[in-house]
Every structure is written in C-alpha cells, then in structure tokens.
XYZ file of C-alpha atoms in Angstrom:
221
model
C 11.269 15.521 -4.518
C 10.415 12.178 -2.993
C 11.927 11.608 0.427
C 12.039 8.042 1.645
C 12.851 6.547 5.006
C 14.575 3.033 4.787
C 13.766 0.903 7.738
C 15.179 -2.559 7.966
C 17.636 -4.709 10.486
C 19.943 -5.635 7.365
C 22.548 -2.822 6.788
C 23.377 -4.663 3.404
C 19.741 -4.147 2.384
C 19.779 -0.543 3.276
C 22.753 0.161 1.513
C 21.757 -1.309 -1.697
C 18.116 0.550 -1.483
C 19.935 3.541 -0.653
C 22.443 3.548 -3.735
C 19.792 2.383 -6.060
C 17.199 5.495 -4.939
C 20.004 8.088 -4.434
C 20.775 7.507 -7.659
C 17.366 8.585 -9.205
C 16.301 12.067 -10.101
C 13.623 13.402 -7.756
C 14.035 11.084 -4.739
C 16.409 11.046 -1.847
C 17.011 8.842 1.017
C 16.292 10.874 4.245
C 17.164 8.386 6.815
C 17.619 4.883 7.884
C 16.302 2.696 10.752
C 17.207 -0.781 11.988
C 14.270 -1.525 13.881
C 10.440 -0.157 14.079
C 11.045 2.061 17.298
C 13.841 4.088 15.198
C 11.667 3.751 12.318
C 8.680 5.545 13.827
C 11.133 8.216 15.735
C 12.307 8.973 12.507
C 9.307 9.339 10.455
C 8.142 12.119 13.355
C 11.294 13.931 13.106
C 11.824 13.589 9.476
C 8.470 13.499 7.784
C 9.144 11.224 4.566
C 6.856 10.840 1.923
C 7.535 7.460 1.775
C 8.848 4.405 4.060
C 10.172 1.175 2.728
C 9.658 -1.068 5.864
C 10.726 -4.558 6.651
C 8.495 -6.914 8.217
C 10.795 -8.508 10.423
C 12.641 -6.581 12.776
C 14.051 -6.309 16.380
C 12.523 -4.239 19.113
C 9.516 -3.680 17.091
C 8.351 -5.106 13.974
C 7.426 -3.614 10.881
C 3.646 -4.547 11.406
C 3.465 -2.936 14.652
C 5.249 0.009 13.320
C 3.106 0.497 10.410
C -0.437 0.427 12.447
C 1.514 3.326 14.809
C 2.352 5.516 12.082
C -0.823 5.159 9.965
C -2.956 5.788 13.056
C -1.308 9.016 13.737
C -3.374 11.815 12.441
C -0.406 13.953 11.850
C 1.274 11.315 9.850
C -1.274 10.927 7.061
C 0.566 12.029 4.398
C 3.519 9.315 4.850
C 2.884 6.461 2.862
C 4.236 2.976 3.685
C 5.671 0.028 1.850
C 6.183 -3.107 3.258
C 9.275 -5.251 2.247
C 9.282 -9.247 2.617
C 11.508 -11.793 1.576
C 8.885 -14.305 0.304
C 6.142 -13.264 -2.069
C 3.391 -15.569 0.130
C 4.299 -13.793 3.445
C 1.393 -14.429 5.741
C 1.559 -10.649 7.289
C 1.100 -9.087 3.837
C -2.749 -8.870 3.988
C -2.601 -7.604 7.857
C -0.175 -5.108 6.737
C -2.405 -3.425 3.937
C -5.422 -3.457 6.712
C -3.004 -1.914 8.854
C -2.308 0.983 6.352
C 0.250 0.057 4.244
C 0.147 1.199 0.585
C 1.067 -2.143 -0.860
C 4.405 -4.453 -0.835
C 7.441 -5.338 -2.378
C 9.752 -8.119 -2.407
C 13.492 -7.580 -1.404
C 14.777 -9.027 -4.745
C 12.286 -6.828 -6.951
C 13.913 -5.528 -10.225
C 15.361 -1.912 -9.488
C 13.187 -0.322 -11.901
C 10.002 -1.764 -10.267
C 11.488 -0.175 -6.986
C 11.898 2.911 -8.608
C 8.303 2.710 -10.310
C 6.773 1.753 -7.125
C 8.206 4.808 -5.151
C 6.781 7.373 -7.364
C 3.364 5.533 -7.785
C 2.797 5.278 -4.172
C 3.335 8.796 -3.377
C 1.301 9.827 -6.286
C -1.344 8.152 -4.393
C -1.511 4.695 -6.127
C -1.295 1.458 -4.510
C 1.121 -1.540 -5.545
C -1.620 -3.244 -6.712
C -1.182 -4.039 -10.118
C 1.486 -6.676 -10.375
C -0.020 -10.171 -10.673
C 1.373 -11.437 -7.199
C 0.046 -8.620 -5.306
C -3.616 -9.425 -6.660
C -3.305 -12.964 -5.571
C -2.025 -12.083 -2.306
C -5.226 -9.480 -1.666
C -7.232 -12.308 -2.765
C -6.070 -15.019 -0.685
C -5.554 -13.099 2.436
C -9.186 -11.259 1.792
C -11.319 -14.397 1.435
C -9.915 -15.534 4.975
C -10.323 -12.129 6.522
C -11.469 -12.308 10.288
C -13.077 -9.168 10.255
C -15.904 -8.978 7.650
C -17.436 -5.714 7.155
C -20.490 -4.556 8.453
C -23.581 -4.678 6.704
C -24.536 -1.185 5.060
C -20.853 -0.102 5.051
C -21.329 0.923 1.016
C -24.698 2.441 1.438
C -23.549 6.003 1.254
C -21.800 5.370 -2.165
C -23.342 6.106 -5.472
C -23.826 3.019 -8.066
C -20.979 4.527 -10.064
C -18.956 4.691 -6.962
C -19.497 1.109 -6.521
C -18.786 0.393 -9.894
C -15.486 2.175 -9.830
C -14.832 0.613 -6.467
C -15.387 -2.749 -7.826
C -12.902 -2.184 -10.631
C -9.983 -1.198 -8.404
C -10.680 -4.377 -6.578
C -9.691 -6.306 -9.419
C -6.508 -4.141 -9.635
C -7.685 -1.591 -12.146
C -5.519 1.619 -12.666
C -7.301 4.776 -12.920
C -6.611 4.677 -16.827
C -8.229 1.254 -17.304
C -11.086 2.328 -15.134
C -11.487 5.259 -17.774
C -11.387 2.866 -20.597
C -13.932 0.348 -19.187
C -16.468 3.317 -18.393
C -15.233 5.229 -21.421
C -14.541 8.342 -18.941
C -11.899 10.486 -18.637
C -8.780 9.171 -16.238
C -9.303 12.457 -14.008
C -13.228 11.247 -13.919
C -12.138 7.926 -12.782
C -9.624 9.208 -10.245
C -12.792 11.424 -8.891
C -14.887 8.658 -8.211
C -12.159 6.499 -6.477
C -11.193 9.611 -4.313
C -14.790 10.046 -3.339
C -15.155 6.675 -2.414
C -12.347 6.901 -0.233
C -13.428 10.071 1.511
C -17.181 8.232 1.971
C -15.626 4.867 3.614
C -12.837 6.648 5.480
C -10.044 4.513 4.006
C -6.409 5.679 4.042
C -5.779 4.793 0.692
C -6.192 2.782 -2.645
C -5.015 -0.523 -1.080
C -7.372 -0.497 1.756
C -10.139 0.377 -0.576
C -9.369 -2.720 -2.199
C -9.384 -4.608 1.131
C -13.084 -3.228 1.705
C -13.891 -4.088 -1.757
C -13.475 -8.156 -0.741
C -14.724 -7.711 2.548
C -17.842 -6.252 1.763
C -18.568 -8.748 -1.161
C -18.279 -6.176 -4.160
C -15.544 -8.470 -5.489
C -14.927 -12.548 -4.846
C -11.580 -13.925 -4.732
C -10.902 -15.531 -8.281
C -13.316 -12.908 -9.706
C -11.620 -11.300 -13.221
C -14.213 -9.088 -13.452
C-alpha cells in the first residue's frame, strides 16, 4: 500500500487529489496539511511513502519544508513530489536540488498523477516527460553551485555512461536497450552511482550529471 500525504493550502485541490488517489487500488491518503510546518509534523508522525507538496504555502513554503524533510536521516524513505501551477516555475530546479524526486503541474491528467505516485515510490524520478527535461536543462544551465572537480572520480566508466543516459532522461529499460544489458543490470549501475555520489535519488543524479558536465543543456545524447 502506497501512503500519500497531501500538502496544499487550497482545500479544493486537496479534495480533488484525495478523491482521485483514494479510488486507486494500493494507494491511500494518509493525511493532509495546509502549510509546510504542518506537513513536516505529519510526515514525522505518519511516515508516508510520498508527499505531494505545493511550492507556495503559508507559514512555511514547500521548498523549505522539502529541505527539512529530505535532510532528516530518519525520513530517508519519504519521497517528495512538488506541485506547481505553472510549468515554468522558477523554483522547480531548486526543489529538485533540495531533494524532491520531481514535480507535477496541478492540472496534470489523473492517470499521470497515479502513474507518478507509483513510479516515485518505486525509485524512479519524474524526469521522463518532455516538460521536465526542458526544465532540468534550463535550470541546470544556470546552476549557482557547480560540482567540484573530481566529483565523479569514484565512478567506473560504465557508471559514468549510465549516469549520462539517466541525465538525458532515459528509464532503466531504455538504458538497458541502449547498452544491450538487462534492466536489472542497468538499475544496479544507477544505484551504485547514486551510492558513490551520495545523492538521495534519481532526480538529484540528473542534476549532478548536468552540473558535472556529463550532460550539456540541449544535448540529446
């Protein structure tokens, strides 16, 4: 069972997400929060698998709340997906840098929301849709904190190759097809790269791929 916490200051938005997710097999809404502080409190109390976090909320905004959740070593299993009204939200890249596993626009199609919830909990990042790729490229191109030289020194050549493919938005299955290996082998390489680099999830691996120069904005692979 995937347990989801909804964090949004608009009760109608929460009600819509609750109705949609609650009707799905294997998904339940564990709780709701109207601001960032309440979201943090409920995450610590309920330990949901996934938080759908609005960026703009009173008391404490979604970015600050996400940083505090992802920085807590006791909450490493909790995934955060940011909710935004506009596709080109200026805070999206910072949200991913802060530990979010991706983002969704609030008017996303219902099936996409359900797919996203399952994908993130399974360890994937919301980086496949074209809009997400464009945003990652745009904000990575103007990152204020470039990676230090030697950041990737501990990776094998194959791990660098796999990280590059992750960076251009390929799934494990697509990476497996490109490298002619099994999806499990591709997933293992991705996991090892994440462990060696100390990144929380696949989304941050993508950011680091851009910051380190493995992938250049606009590059199609």
